[in-house]
Short mmCIF file of C-alpha atoms in Angstrom, two decimals:
data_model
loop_
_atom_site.label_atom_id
_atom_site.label_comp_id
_atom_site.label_asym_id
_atom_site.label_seq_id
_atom_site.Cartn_x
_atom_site.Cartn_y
_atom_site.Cartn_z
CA UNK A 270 90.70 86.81 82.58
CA UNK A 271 93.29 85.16 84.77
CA UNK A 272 93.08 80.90 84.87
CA UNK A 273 95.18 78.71 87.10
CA UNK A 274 96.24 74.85 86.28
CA UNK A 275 97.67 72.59 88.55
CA UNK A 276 98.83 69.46 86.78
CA UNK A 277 98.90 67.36 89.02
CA UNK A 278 95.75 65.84 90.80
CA UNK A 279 97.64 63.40 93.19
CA UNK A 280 101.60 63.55 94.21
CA UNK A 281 102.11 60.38 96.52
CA UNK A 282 105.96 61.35 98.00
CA UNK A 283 107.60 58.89 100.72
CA UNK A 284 108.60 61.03 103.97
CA UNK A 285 111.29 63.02 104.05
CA UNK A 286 111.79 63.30 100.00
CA UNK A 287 111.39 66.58 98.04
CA UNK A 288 108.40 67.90 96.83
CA UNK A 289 107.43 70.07 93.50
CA UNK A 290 103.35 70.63 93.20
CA UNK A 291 103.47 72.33 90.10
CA UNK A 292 101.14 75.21 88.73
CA UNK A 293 100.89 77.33 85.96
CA UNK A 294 98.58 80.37 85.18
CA UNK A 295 97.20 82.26 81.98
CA UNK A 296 97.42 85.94 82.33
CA UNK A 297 97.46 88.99 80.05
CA UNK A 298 98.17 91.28 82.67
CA UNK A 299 100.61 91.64 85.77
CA UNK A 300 99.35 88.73 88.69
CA UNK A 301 99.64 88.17 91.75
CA UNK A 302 100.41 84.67 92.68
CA UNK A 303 98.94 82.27 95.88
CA UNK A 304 99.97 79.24 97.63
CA UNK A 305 97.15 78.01 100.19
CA UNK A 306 97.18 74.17 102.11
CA UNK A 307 93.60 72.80 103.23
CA UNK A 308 94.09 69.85 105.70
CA UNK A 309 91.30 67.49 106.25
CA UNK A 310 88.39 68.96 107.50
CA UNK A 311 89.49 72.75 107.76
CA UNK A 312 89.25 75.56 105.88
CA UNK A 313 92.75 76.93 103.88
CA UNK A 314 95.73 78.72 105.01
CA UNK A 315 98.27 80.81 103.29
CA UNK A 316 101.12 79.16 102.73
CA UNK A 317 102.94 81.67 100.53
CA UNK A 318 102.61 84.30 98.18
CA UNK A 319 104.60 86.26 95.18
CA UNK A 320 102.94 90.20 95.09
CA UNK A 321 106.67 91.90 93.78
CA UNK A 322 110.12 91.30 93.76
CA UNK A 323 112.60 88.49 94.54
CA UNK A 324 111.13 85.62 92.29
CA UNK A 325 111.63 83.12 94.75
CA UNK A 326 109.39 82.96 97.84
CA UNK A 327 109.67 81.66 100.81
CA UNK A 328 106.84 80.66 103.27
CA UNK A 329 105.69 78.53 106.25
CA UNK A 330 106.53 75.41 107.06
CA UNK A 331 109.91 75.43 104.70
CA UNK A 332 107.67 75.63 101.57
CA UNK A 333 109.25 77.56 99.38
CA UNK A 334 108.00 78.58 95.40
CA UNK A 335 109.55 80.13 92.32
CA UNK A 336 107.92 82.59 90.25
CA UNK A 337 108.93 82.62 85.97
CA UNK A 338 106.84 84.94 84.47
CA UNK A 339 108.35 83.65 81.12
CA UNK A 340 107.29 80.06 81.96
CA UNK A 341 103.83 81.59 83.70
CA UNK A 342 104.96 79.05 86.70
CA UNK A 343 104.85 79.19 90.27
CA UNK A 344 105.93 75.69 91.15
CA UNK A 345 105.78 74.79 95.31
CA UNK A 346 108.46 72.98 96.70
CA UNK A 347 109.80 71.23 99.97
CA UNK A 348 113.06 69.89 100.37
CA UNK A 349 112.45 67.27 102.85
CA UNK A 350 108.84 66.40 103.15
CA UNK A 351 106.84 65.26 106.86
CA UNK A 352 103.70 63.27 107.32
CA UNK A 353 102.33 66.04 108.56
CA UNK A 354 102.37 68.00 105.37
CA UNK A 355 99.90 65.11 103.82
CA UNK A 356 97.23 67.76 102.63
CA UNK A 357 95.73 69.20 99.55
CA UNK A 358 97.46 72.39 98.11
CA UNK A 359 95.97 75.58 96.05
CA UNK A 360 97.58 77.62 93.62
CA UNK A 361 95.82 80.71 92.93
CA UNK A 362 96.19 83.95 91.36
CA UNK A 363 94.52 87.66 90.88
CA UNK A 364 95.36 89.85 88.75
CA UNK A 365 97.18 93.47 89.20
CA UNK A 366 94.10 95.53 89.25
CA UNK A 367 92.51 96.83 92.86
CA UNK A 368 89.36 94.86 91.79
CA UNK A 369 88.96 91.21 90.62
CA UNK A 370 88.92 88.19 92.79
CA UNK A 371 91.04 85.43 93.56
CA UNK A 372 91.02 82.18 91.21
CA UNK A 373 92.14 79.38 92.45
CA UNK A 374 93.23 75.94 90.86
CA UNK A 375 91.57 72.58 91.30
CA UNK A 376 94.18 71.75 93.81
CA UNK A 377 96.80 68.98 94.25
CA UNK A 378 96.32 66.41 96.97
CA UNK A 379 99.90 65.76 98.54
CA UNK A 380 100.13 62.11 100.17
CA UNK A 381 102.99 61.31 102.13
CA UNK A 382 103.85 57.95 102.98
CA UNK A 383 106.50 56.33 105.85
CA UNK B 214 91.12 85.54 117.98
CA UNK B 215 88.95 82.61 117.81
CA UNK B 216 89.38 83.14 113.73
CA UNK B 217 86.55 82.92 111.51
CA UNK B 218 83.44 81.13 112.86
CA UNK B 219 80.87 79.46 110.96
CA UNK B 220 77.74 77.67 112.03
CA UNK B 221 76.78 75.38 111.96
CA UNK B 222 79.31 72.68 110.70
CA UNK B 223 77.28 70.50 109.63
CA UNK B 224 73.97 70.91 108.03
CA UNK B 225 71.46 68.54 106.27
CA UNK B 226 68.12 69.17 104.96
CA UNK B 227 65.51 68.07 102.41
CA UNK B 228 65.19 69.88 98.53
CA UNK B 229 63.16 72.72 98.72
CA UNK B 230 63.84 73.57 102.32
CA UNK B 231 65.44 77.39 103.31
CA UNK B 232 68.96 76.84 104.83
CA UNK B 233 70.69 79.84 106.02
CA UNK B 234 74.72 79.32 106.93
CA UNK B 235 76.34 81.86 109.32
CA UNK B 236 80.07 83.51 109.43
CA UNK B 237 81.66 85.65 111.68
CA UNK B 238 84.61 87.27 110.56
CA UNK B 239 87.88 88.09 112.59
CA UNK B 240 87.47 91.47 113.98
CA UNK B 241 88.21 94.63 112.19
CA UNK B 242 88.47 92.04 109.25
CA UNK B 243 86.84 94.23 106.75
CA UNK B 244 87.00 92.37 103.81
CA UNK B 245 84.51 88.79 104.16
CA UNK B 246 84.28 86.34 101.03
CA UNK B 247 81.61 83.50 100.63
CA UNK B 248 83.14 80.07 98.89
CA UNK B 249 81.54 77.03 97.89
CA UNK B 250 84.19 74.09 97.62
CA UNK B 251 82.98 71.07 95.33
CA UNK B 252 84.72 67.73 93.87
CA UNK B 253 83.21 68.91 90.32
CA UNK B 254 84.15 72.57 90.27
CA UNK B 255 86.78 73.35 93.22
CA UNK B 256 87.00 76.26 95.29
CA UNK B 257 84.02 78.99 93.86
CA UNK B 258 84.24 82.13 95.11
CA UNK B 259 80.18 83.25 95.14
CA UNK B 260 80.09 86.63 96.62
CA UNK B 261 82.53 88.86 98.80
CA UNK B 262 82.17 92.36 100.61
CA UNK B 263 84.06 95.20 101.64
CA UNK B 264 83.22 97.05 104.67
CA UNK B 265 79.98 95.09 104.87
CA UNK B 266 78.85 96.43 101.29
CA UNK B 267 78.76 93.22 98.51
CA UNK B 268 81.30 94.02 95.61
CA UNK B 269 81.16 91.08 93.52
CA UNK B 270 78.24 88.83 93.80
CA UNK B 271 79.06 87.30 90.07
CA UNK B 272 79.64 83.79 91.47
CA UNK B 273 76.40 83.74 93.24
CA UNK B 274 74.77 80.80 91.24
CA UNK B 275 71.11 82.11 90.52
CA UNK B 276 68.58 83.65 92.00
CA UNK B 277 68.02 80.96 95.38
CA UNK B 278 71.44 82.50 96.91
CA UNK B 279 71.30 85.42 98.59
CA UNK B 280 74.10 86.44 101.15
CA UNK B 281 73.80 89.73 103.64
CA UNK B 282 76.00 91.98 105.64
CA UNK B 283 74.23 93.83 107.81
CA UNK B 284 77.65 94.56 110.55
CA UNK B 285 81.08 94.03 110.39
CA UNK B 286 80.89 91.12 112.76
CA UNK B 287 78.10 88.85 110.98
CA UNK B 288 77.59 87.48 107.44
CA UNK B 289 74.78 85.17 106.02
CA UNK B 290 74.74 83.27 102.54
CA UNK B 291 70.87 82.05 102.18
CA UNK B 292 69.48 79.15 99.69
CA UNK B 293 65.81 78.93 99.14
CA UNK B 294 64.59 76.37 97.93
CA UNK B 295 67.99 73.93 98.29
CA UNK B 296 68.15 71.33 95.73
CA UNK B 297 70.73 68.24 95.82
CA UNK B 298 73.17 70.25 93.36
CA UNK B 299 73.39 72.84 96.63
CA UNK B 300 75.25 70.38 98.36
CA UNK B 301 78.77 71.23 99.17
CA UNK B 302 81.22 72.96 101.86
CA UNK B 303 80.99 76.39 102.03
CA UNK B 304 83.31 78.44 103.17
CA UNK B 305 83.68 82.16 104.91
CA UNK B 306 86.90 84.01 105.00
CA UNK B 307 87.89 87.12 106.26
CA UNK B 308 90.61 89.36 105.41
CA UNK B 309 92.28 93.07 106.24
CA UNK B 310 93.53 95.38 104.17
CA UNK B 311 92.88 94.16 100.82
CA UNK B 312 92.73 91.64 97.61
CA UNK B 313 95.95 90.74 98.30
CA UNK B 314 96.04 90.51 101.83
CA UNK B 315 96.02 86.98 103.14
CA UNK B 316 92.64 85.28 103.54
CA UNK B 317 91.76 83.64 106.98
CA UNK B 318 89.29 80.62 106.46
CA UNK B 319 86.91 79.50 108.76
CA UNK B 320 86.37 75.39 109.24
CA UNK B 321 83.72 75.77 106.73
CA UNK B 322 79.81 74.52 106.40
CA UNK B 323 79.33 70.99 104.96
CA UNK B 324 76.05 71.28 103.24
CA UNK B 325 74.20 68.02 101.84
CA UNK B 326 70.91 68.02 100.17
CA UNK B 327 68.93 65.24 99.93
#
């Protein structure tokens, strides 16, 4: 059974400084890897996500993650963070299969200040 | 698209009472998940269906949820009797293609028991 652990509950980040939400996942078999943002009072969107290939991923916004399959990591980052991108973020993963549903973390609340 | 519609937003009712929550998916969306999202246990997935048959109803709760697909355009997840622990936002998604694909939220249902 897949498991995904975000280790941070709270990130407080002044405006325009990087970002790293960081998540790891337990696995015994191939994943597939999830980044989704929930802003206040709305459901989730996909930010990102790792299926195959280059290990870093780039999505909206200029979020960008890294996938380490040795580390089981996919860590979000943002160079230069906005106001705007005060939210609370979602790792989440599935496994390989065609069946099985997607697990998502307890998810990281991402507080930017002026 | 309008995206994924739920109704209502908002609903609040007394323990014991039937409550029935509503979802329209995007069209030709033909994959449509049910989520309940709480401060103790996250984002649940309780029950999602492919081409309007359910697939995985393991996260249904117990026996007082029920959720039906009877066309590819309507959904509805059903509680009888509520009870306080029901309360929560739940949330409909739709998505094409796949487990993989990317998962289009609506604004979700807030819930609240009393």
């Amino acid at each position: 059974a897949q498991s995904v652990t975000q280790l941070d509950s709270q990130v407080p980040v002044f405006e325009e400084a990087p970002v790293e939400l960081r998540c790891n996942y337990s696995s015994s078999v191939s994943v597939y890897l999830f980044w989704y943002v929930q802003y206040p009072n709305q459901g989730l969107q996909l930010l990102l996500k790792y299926l195959s290939g280059s290990t870093l991923v780039k999505g909206i916004n200029g979020f960008e993650a890294e996938f380490n399959k040795s580390q089981t990591s996919f860590h979000l980052r943002k160079p230069s963070v906005h106001i705007s991108d005060t939210a609370e973020y979602f790792c989440a993963v599935k496994g390989s299969s065609n069946t099985g549903k997607l697990i998502f973390g307890q998810g990281t609340t991402l507080q930017v200040k002026p | 698209d309008a995206g994924v519609i739920q109704s209502p937003r908002h609903e609040v009712t007394e323990m014991g009472q039937e409550v029935t929550l509503r979802c329209k998916p995007i069209s030709g969306h033909d994959y449509l998940f049910w989520y309940r999202q709480t401060m103790m246990r996250g984002l649940e997935l309780l029950i999602y269906f492919n081409n309007n048959v359910p697939i995985d109803d393991s996260g249904m709760p117990e026996d007082r949820f029920s959720a039906k697909m009877p066309n590819a355009s309507f959904s509805t997840l059903k509680i009888q009797p509520s009870e306080p622990r029901d309360s929560a936002v739940y949330f409909c998604a739709s998505s094409l293609g796949g487990l993989v694909a990317e998962q289009y939220f609506g604004p979700g249902t807030r819930l609240t028991v009393t």
